[in-house]
Short mmCIF file of C-alpha atoms in Angstrom, two decimals:
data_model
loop_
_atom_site.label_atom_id
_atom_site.label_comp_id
_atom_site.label_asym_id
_atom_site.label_seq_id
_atom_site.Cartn_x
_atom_site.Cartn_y
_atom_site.Cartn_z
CA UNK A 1407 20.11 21.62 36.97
CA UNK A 1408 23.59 20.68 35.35
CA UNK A 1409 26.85 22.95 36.12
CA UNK A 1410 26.82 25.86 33.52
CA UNK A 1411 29.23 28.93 34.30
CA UNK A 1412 26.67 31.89 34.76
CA UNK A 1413 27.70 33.63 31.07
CA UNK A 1414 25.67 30.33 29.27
CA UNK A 1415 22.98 30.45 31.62
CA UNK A 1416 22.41 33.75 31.26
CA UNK A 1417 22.59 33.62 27.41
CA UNK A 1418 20.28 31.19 27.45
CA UNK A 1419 17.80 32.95 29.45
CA UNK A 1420 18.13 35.95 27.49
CA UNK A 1421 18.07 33.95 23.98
CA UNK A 1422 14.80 32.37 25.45
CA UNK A 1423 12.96 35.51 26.97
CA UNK A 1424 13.65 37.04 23.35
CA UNK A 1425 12.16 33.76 21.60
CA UNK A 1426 8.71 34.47 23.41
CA UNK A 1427 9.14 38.09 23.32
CA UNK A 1428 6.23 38.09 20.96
CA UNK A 1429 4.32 34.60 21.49
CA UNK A 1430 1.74 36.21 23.23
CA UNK A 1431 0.75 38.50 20.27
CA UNK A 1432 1.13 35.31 18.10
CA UNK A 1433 -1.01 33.43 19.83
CA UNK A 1434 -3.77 35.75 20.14
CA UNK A 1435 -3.52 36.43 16.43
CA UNK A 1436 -3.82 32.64 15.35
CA UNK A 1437 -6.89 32.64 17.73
CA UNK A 1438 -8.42 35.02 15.39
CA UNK A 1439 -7.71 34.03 12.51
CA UNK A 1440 -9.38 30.55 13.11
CA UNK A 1441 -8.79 28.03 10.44
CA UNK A 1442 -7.24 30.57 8.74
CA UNK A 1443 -4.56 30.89 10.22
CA UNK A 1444 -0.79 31.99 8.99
CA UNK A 1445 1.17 28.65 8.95
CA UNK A 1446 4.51 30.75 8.93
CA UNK A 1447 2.84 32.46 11.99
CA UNK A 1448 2.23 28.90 13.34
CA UNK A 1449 5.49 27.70 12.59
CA UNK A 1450 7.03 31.01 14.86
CA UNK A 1451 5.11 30.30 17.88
CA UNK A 1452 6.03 26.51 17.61
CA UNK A 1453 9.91 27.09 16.78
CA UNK A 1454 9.76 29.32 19.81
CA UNK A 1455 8.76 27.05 22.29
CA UNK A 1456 10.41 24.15 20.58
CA UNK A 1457 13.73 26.85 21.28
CA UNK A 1458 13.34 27.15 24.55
CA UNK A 1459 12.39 23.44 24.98
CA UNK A 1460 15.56 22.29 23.61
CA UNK A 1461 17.98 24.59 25.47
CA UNK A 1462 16.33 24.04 28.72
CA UNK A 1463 16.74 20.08 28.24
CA UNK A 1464 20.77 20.88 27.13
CA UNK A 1465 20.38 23.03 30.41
CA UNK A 1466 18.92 20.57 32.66
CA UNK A 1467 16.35 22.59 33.39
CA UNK A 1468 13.83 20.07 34.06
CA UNK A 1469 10.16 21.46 34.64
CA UNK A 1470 10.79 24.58 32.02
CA UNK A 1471 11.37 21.49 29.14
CA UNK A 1472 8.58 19.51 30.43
CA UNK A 1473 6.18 22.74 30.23
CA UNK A 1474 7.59 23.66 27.02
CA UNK A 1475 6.91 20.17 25.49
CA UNK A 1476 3.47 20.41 26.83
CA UNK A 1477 3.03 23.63 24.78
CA UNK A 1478 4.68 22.63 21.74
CA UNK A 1479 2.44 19.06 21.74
CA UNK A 1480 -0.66 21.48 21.47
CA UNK A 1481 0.87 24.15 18.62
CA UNK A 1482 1.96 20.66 16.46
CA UNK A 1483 -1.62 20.05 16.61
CA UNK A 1484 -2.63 24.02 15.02
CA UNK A 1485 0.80 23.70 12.90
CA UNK A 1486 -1.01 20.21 11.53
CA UNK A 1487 -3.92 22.11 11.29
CA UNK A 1488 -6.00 19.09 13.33
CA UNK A 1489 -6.90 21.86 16.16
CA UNK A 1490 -7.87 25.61 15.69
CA UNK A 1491 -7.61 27.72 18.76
CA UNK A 1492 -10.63 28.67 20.71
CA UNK A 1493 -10.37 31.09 23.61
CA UNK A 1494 -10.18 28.36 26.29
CA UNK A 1495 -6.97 26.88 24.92
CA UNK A 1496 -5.18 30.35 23.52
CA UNK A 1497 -5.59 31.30 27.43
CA UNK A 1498 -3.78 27.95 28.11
CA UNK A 1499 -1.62 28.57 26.46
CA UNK A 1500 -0.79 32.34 27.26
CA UNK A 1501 -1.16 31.34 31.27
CA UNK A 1502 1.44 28.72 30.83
CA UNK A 1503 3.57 31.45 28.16
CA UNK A 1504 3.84 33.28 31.49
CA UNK A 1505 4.90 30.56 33.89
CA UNK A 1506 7.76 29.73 31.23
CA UNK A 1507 8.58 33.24 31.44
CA UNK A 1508 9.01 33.41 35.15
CA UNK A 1509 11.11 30.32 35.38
CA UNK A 1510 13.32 31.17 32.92
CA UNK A 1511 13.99 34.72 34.59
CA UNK A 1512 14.39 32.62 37.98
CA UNK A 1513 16.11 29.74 36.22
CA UNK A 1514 17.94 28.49 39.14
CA UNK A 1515 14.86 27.95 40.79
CA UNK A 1516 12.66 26.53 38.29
CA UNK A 1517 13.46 22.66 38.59
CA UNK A 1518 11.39 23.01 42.31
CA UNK A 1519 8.60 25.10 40.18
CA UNK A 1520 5.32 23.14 40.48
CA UNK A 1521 3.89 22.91 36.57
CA UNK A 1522 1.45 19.77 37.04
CA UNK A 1523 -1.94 21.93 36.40
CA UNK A 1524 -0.31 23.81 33.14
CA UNK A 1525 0.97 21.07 32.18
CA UNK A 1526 -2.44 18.94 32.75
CA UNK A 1527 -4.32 21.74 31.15
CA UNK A 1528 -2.31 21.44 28.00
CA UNK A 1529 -2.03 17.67 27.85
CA UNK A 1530 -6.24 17.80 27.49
CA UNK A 1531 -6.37 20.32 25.21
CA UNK A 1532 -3.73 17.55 22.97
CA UNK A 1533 -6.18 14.86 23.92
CA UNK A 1534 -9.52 16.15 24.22
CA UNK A 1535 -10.03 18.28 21.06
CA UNK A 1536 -10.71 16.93 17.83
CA UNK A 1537 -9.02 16.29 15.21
CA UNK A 1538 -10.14 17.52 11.80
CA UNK A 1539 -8.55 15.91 8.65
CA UNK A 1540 -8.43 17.78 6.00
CA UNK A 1541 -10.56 16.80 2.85
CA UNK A 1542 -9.13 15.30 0.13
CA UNK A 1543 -8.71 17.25 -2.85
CA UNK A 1544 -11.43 16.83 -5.61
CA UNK A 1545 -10.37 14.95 -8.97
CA UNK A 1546 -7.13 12.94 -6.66
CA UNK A 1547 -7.86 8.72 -7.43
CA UNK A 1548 -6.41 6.71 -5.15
CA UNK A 1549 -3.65 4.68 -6.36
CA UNK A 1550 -5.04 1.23 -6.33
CA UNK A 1551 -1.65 -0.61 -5.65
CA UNK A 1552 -1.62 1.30 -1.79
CA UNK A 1553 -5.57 2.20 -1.32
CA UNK A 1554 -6.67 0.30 1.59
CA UNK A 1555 -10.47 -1.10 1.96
CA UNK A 1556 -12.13 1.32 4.77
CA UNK A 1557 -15.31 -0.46 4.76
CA UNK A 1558 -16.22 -1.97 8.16
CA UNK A 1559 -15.29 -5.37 9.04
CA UNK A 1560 -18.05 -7.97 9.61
CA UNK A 1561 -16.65 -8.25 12.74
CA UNK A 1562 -15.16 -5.29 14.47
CA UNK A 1563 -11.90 -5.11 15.16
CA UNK A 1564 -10.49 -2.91 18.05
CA UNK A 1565 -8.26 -0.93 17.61
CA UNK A 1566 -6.91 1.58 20.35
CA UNK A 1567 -4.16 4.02 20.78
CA UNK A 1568 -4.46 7.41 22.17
CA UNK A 1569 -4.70 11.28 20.67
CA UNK A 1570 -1.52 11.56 22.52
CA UNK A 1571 0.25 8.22 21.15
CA UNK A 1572 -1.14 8.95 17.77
CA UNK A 1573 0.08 12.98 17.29
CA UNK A 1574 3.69 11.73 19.09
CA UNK A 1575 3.99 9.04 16.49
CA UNK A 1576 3.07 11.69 13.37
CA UNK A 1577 5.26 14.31 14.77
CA UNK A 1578 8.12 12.52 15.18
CA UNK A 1579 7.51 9.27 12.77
CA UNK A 1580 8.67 7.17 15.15
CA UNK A 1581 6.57 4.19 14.67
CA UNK A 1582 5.00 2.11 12.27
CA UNK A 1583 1.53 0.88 13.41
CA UNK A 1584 0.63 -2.65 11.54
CA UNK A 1585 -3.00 -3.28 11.36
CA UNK A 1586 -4.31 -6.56 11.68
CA UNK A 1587 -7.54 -7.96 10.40
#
C-alpha cells in the first residue's frame, strides 16, 4: 500500500463503505427484475464498484482493486444488458460485496487478503454466461456501404478471442479487431 496520512485513508474508506452502503439491496433488486431491469439502477451498482475500484488503485490497495474490477467486469455485462442475473451470480456477487467490505474497514491489511476464489468465481460468471444481443429493431435496413456479408465462408475461417478479451475490448474500445478472409 502507498504512504497516505491516515485523514485520506480514512476518507477513502468511509467514501467507499458509503458507495456500497446499498449495493446489496441493488443487486438483489436487478436479480428480480430479470431482463427488466432499471439501467439507472444498473448504472448505481456499477459506478459503485467502479468508485471504490478507482480509489483503491490511487490507494495502492492492491487485492480490494483487483476484486473490485472482477465485480465491475460482471455488472458491464448486466449494464450491456448481454447477462441477466440469476441467483448463482447475484450471490457472487453479494459474497464478494462483503469481502470488499471487510477489506476496506481493515484497509491496512487487505493487500495480504487472499481474493483468488471471488475473484475466480466472478471471472466465470464474465466468461461462462452467454451473451444475448439484442434484436435488431424491425423496419432498420442496413446501410449497404458498411453491411458486411455474414453468410458462411466455403471454407471456415477461425476466428478466436475470448468472452473476456471481447467485453474488455467493448468496454473500453481499446482495440480494433480486423477480420481476414
Amino acid at each position: 500500500m502507498t504512504e497516505f496520512d491516515a485523514n485520506t485513508v480514512r476518507a477513502f474508506v468511509d467514501d467507499s463503505l458509503d458507495q456500497l452502503s446499498g449495493l446489496g439491496e441493488d443487486l438483489l433488486q436487478i436479480e428480480a427484475s430479470g431482463r427488466d431491469a432499471d439501467p439507472e439502477l444498473v448504472n448505481q451498482a456499477f459506478r459503485a464498484v467502479h468508485s471504490v475500484k478507482g480509489g483503491a488503485g490511487f490507494m495502492g490497495l492492491d487485492r480490494i482493486t483487483q476484486l473490485a474490477h472482477a465485480m465491475e467486469s460482471v455488472l458491464n455485462l448486466v449494464r450491456n444488458e448481454g447477462l441477466t442475473l440469476t441467483s448463482a451470480n447475484t450471490s457472487d456477487l453479494l459474497r464478494s460485496a462483503d469481502c470488499l467490505t471487510e477489506m476496506l474497514r481493515d484497509s491496512a491489511s487487505s493487500n495480504t487478503c487472499d481474493i483468488a476464489e471471488y475473484v475466480t468465481a466472478l471471472e466465470h460468471i464474465s466468461v461462462d454466461e452467454p451473451v444475448i444481443l439484442p434484436e435488431p429493431e424491425p423496419g432498420i435496413e442496413p446501410d449497404p456501404e458498411i453491411a458486411v456479408d455474414l453468410a458462411p465462408a466455403a471454407t471456415p475461417v477461425p476466428l478466436t478471442t475470448t468472452r473476456k478479451q471481447a467485453s474488455a475490448a467493448l468496454e473500453t474500445l481499446d482495440y480494433i479487431f480486423l477480420l481476414q478472409y
